[in-house]
PDB file of C-alpha atoms in Angstrom:
ATOM      1  CA  MET A   1      17.371 -38.668 -80.502  1.00 64.00           C
ATOM      2  CA  ARG A   2      16.029 -35.882 -82.715  1.00 66.00           C
ATOM      3  CA  THR A   3      16.112 -33.428 -79.822  1.00 69.00           C
ATOM      4  CA  LEU A   4      19.790 -34.180 -79.237  1.00 61.00           C
ATOM      5  CA  LEU A   5      20.527 -33.736 -82.941  1.00 59.00           C
ATOM      6  CA  LYS A   6      18.719 -30.381 -82.983  1.00 60.00           C
ATOM      7  CA  PHE A   7      20.682 -29.254 -79.932  1.00 61.00           C
ATOM      8  CA  TRP A   8      24.053 -30.071 -81.555  1.00 61.00           C
ATOM      9  CA  LEU A   9      23.074 -28.415 -84.830  1.00 61.00           C
ATOM     10  CA  ALA A  10      22.044 -25.252 -82.991  1.00 60.00           C
ATOM     11  CA  LEU A  11      25.313 -25.279 -81.044  1.00 53.00           C
ATOM     12  CA  LEU A  12      27.352 -25.721 -84.220  1.00 57.00           C
ATOM     13  CA  CYS A  13      25.581 -22.767 -85.812  1.00 56.00           C
ATOM     14  CA  LEU A  14      26.648 -20.554 -82.893  1.00 54.00           C
ATOM     15  CA  LEU A  15      30.339 -21.485 -83.007  1.00 52.00           C
ATOM     16  CA  PRO A  16      31.297 -18.968 -85.714  1.00 48.00           C
ATOM     17  CA  LEU A  17      29.897 -16.194 -83.495  1.00 43.00           C
ATOM     18  CA  VAL A  18      32.477 -16.854 -80.779  1.00 48.00           C
ATOM     19  CA  GLY A  19      35.364 -14.383 -80.983  1.00 51.00           C
ATOM     20  CA  ASP A  20      38.968 -15.504 -81.132  1.00 54.00           C
ATOM     21  CA  ALA A  21      41.382 -13.878 -78.677  1.00 52.00           C
ATOM     22  CA  ALA A  22      44.195 -14.356 -81.190  1.00 51.00           C
ATOM     23  CA  ASP A  23      42.462 -11.885 -83.515  1.00 66.00           C
ATOM     24  CA  ALA A  24      42.985  -9.132 -80.938  1.00 79.00           C
ATOM     25  CA  PHE A  25      46.785  -9.314 -81.135  1.00 88.00           C
ATOM     26  CA  PRO A  26      48.151  -6.225 -82.928  1.00 92.00           C
ATOM     27  CA  THR A  27      50.640  -6.853 -85.730  1.00 93.00           C
ATOM     28  CA  GLN A  28      53.030  -4.327 -84.196  1.00 94.00           C
ATOM     29  CA  GLN A  29      53.479  -3.322 -80.576  1.00 92.00           C
ATOM     30  CA  THR A  30      55.951  -1.280 -78.544  1.00 92.00           C
ATOM     31  CA  PHE A  31      57.667  -2.951 -75.596  1.00 87.00           C
ATOM     32  CA  ALA A  32      60.122  -0.943 -73.460  1.00 88.00           C
ATOM     33  CA  GLY A  33      60.440   1.645 -76.230  1.00 91.00           C
ATOM     34  CA  GLN A  34      61.158  -0.949 -78.945  1.00 90.00           C
ATOM     35  CA  ALA A  35      58.747  -1.395 -81.868  1.00 94.00           C
ATOM     36  CA  LEU A  36      58.316  -5.143 -82.365  1.00 95.00           C
ATOM     37  CA  ASN A  37      56.374  -7.138 -84.971  1.00 95.00           C
ATOM     38  CA  LEU A  38      54.089 -10.085 -84.311  1.00 95.00           C
ATOM     39  CA  ASN A  39      55.957 -13.131 -85.611  1.00 94.00           C
ATOM     40  CA  GLY A  40      53.320 -15.714 -84.717  1.00 93.00           C
ATOM     41  CA  LYS A  41      50.603 -16.645 -82.265  1.00 94.00           C
ATOM     42  CA  GLY A  42      49.004 -19.776 -80.921  1.00 92.00           C
ATOM     43  CA  ILE A  43      46.136 -20.896 -78.751  1.00 91.00           C
ATOM     44  CA  ARG A  44      46.588 -23.449 -75.952  1.00 88.00           C
ATOM     45  CA  THR A  45      43.564 -25.707 -75.771  1.00 89.00           C
ATOM     46  CA  LYS A  46      42.670 -28.560 -73.469  1.00 86.00           C
ATOM     47  CA  ALA A  47      39.569 -30.719 -73.857  1.00 87.00           C
ATOM     48  CA  PHE A  48      37.878 -28.270 -76.252  1.00 84.00           C
ATOM     49  CA  PHE A  49      38.568 -25.253 -73.996  1.00 86.00           C
ATOM     50  CA  ASN A  50      40.781 -22.365 -75.081  1.00 88.00           C
ATOM     51  CA  LEU A  51      43.020 -21.683 -72.087  1.00 86.00           C
ATOM     52  CA  TYR A  52      45.281 -18.878 -73.302  1.00 88.00           C
ATOM     53  CA  THR A  53      46.689 -17.249 -76.407  1.00 91.00           C
ATOM     54  CA  ALA A  54      50.366 -16.386 -76.769  1.00 91.00           C
ATOM     55  CA  GLY A  55      52.049 -14.163 -79.333  1.00 94.00           C
ATOM     56  CA  LEU A  56      55.760 -13.754 -80.072  1.00 93.00           C
ATOM     57  CA  TYR A  57      57.002 -10.278 -80.981  1.00 95.00           C
ATOM     58  CA  VAL A  58      60.398  -9.809 -82.681  1.00 94.00           C
ATOM     59  CA  GLN A  59      62.212  -7.006 -84.504  1.00 93.00           C
ATOM     60  CA  GLU A  60      62.359  -8.894 -87.803  1.00 92.00           C
ATOM     61  CA  LYS A  61      59.899 -11.654 -88.702  1.00 93.00           C
ATOM     62  CA  SER A  62      61.391 -15.065 -89.383  1.00 92.00           C
ATOM     63  CA  THR A  63      60.256 -18.651 -89.868  1.00 92.00           C
ATOM     64  CA  ASP A  64      63.593 -19.981 -88.589  1.00 92.00           C
ATOM     65  CA  ALA A  65      63.174 -20.776 -84.878  1.00 90.00           C
ATOM     66  CA  ALA A  66      66.909 -21.290 -84.357  1.00 91.00           C
ATOM     67  CA  ALA A  67      67.651 -17.857 -85.825  1.00 91.00           C
ATOM     68  CA  ILE A  68      65.087 -16.211 -83.546  1.00 90.00           C
ATOM     69  CA  LEU A  69      66.578 -17.899 -80.478  1.00 88.00           C
ATOM     70  CA  ALA A  70      70.156 -17.060 -81.506  1.00 90.00           C
ATOM     71  CA  ALA A  71      69.439 -13.427 -82.417  1.00 89.00           C
ATOM     72  CA  ASN A  72      70.752 -10.839 -80.005  1.00 91.00           C
ATOM     73  CA  GLN A  73      67.688  -8.630 -80.447  1.00 91.00           C
ATOM     74  CA  PRO A  74      64.782  -7.597 -78.251  1.00 92.00           C
ATOM     75  CA  THR A  75      61.844 -10.005 -78.201  1.00 91.00           C
ATOM     76  CA  ALA A  76      58.638 -10.114 -76.203  1.00 91.00           C
ATOM     77  CA  MET A  77      55.839 -12.540 -75.567  1.00 90.00           C
ATOM     78  CA  ARG A  78      52.261 -11.440 -75.015  1.00 91.00           C
ATOM     79  CA  LEU A  79      49.987 -13.815 -73.113  1.00 88.00           C
ATOM     80  CA  GLU A  80      46.222 -13.429 -72.811  1.00 89.00           C
ATOM     81  CA  ILE A  81      44.431 -15.826 -70.495  1.00 86.00           C
ATOM     82  CA  THR A  82      41.053 -16.635 -72.021  1.00 87.00           C
ATOM     83  CA  SER A  83      39.770 -19.218 -69.548  1.00 86.00           C
ATOM     84  CA  GLY A  84      38.452 -18.799 -66.052  1.00 86.00           C
ATOM     85  CA  MET A  85      40.074 -22.139 -65.209  1.00 86.00           C
ATOM     86  CA  ILE A  86      43.489 -20.444 -65.126  1.00 86.00           C
ATOM     87  CA  THR A  87      44.258 -18.107 -62.262  1.00 88.00           C
ATOM     88  CA  SER A  88      47.272 -15.830 -62.116  1.00 86.00           C
ATOM     89  CA  GLU A  89      48.657 -17.983 -59.291  1.00 90.00           C
ATOM     90  CA  LYS A  90      48.383 -21.188 -61.356  1.00 89.00           C
ATOM     91  CA  MET A  91      49.963 -19.528 -64.381  1.00 87.00           C
ATOM     92  CA  GLU A  92      52.832 -18.100 -62.332  1.00 90.00           C
ATOM     93  CA  ALA A  93      53.529 -21.498 -60.743  1.00 92.00           C
ATOM     94  CA  ALA A  94      53.497 -23.229 -64.136  1.00 88.00           C
ATOM     95  CA  VAL A  95      55.841 -20.651 -65.698  1.00 86.00           C
ATOM     96  CA  ARG A  96      58.261 -20.837 -62.757  1.00 91.00           C
ATOM     97  CA  GLU A  97      58.266 -24.640 -62.908  1.00 92.00           C
ATOM     98  CA  GLY A  98      58.912 -24.545 -66.641  1.00 88.00           C
ATOM     99  CA  PHE A  99      61.813 -22.108 -66.303  1.00 86.00           C
ATOM    100  CA  GLU A 100      63.323 -24.125 -63.444  1.00 89.00           C
ATOM    101  CA  THR A 101      63.131 -27.311 -65.498  1.00 88.00           C
ATOM    102  CA  VAL A 102      64.742 -25.696 -68.540  1.00 84.00           C
ATOM    103  CA  THR A 103      67.474 -23.805 -66.693  1.00 83.00           C
ATOM    104  CA  ILE A 104      68.495 -26.776 -64.541  1.00 74.00           C
ATOM    105  CA  LYS A 105      68.944 -28.890 -67.680  1.00 64.00           C
ATOM    106  CA  SER A 106      71.088 -26.227 -69.334  1.00 60.00           C
ATOM    107  CA  ILE A 107      73.497 -25.768 -66.393  1.00 57.00           C
TER     108      ILE A 107
END
């Protein structure tokens, strides 16, 4: 029992040393010649594993999601896969399925 407790304590001490992919997102980035600002970012986790980090870049920061969606301005999304469990093929299939589901409902 004590060995297990020591193991978990040692593991918990190492957790702050693990880098966060979300920290690597620049606050401003140029996409297709447009300077855009990082509006927000999030990490997708599943069963204690970080799968990917996504960041939304817009011209003007806003906390109003409806305004961002309605704005006729350039936007971009940056996606960094952080897990070996996700391949580019799996991610592409999931994104295509998501877009098909959303666009079929809106037609």
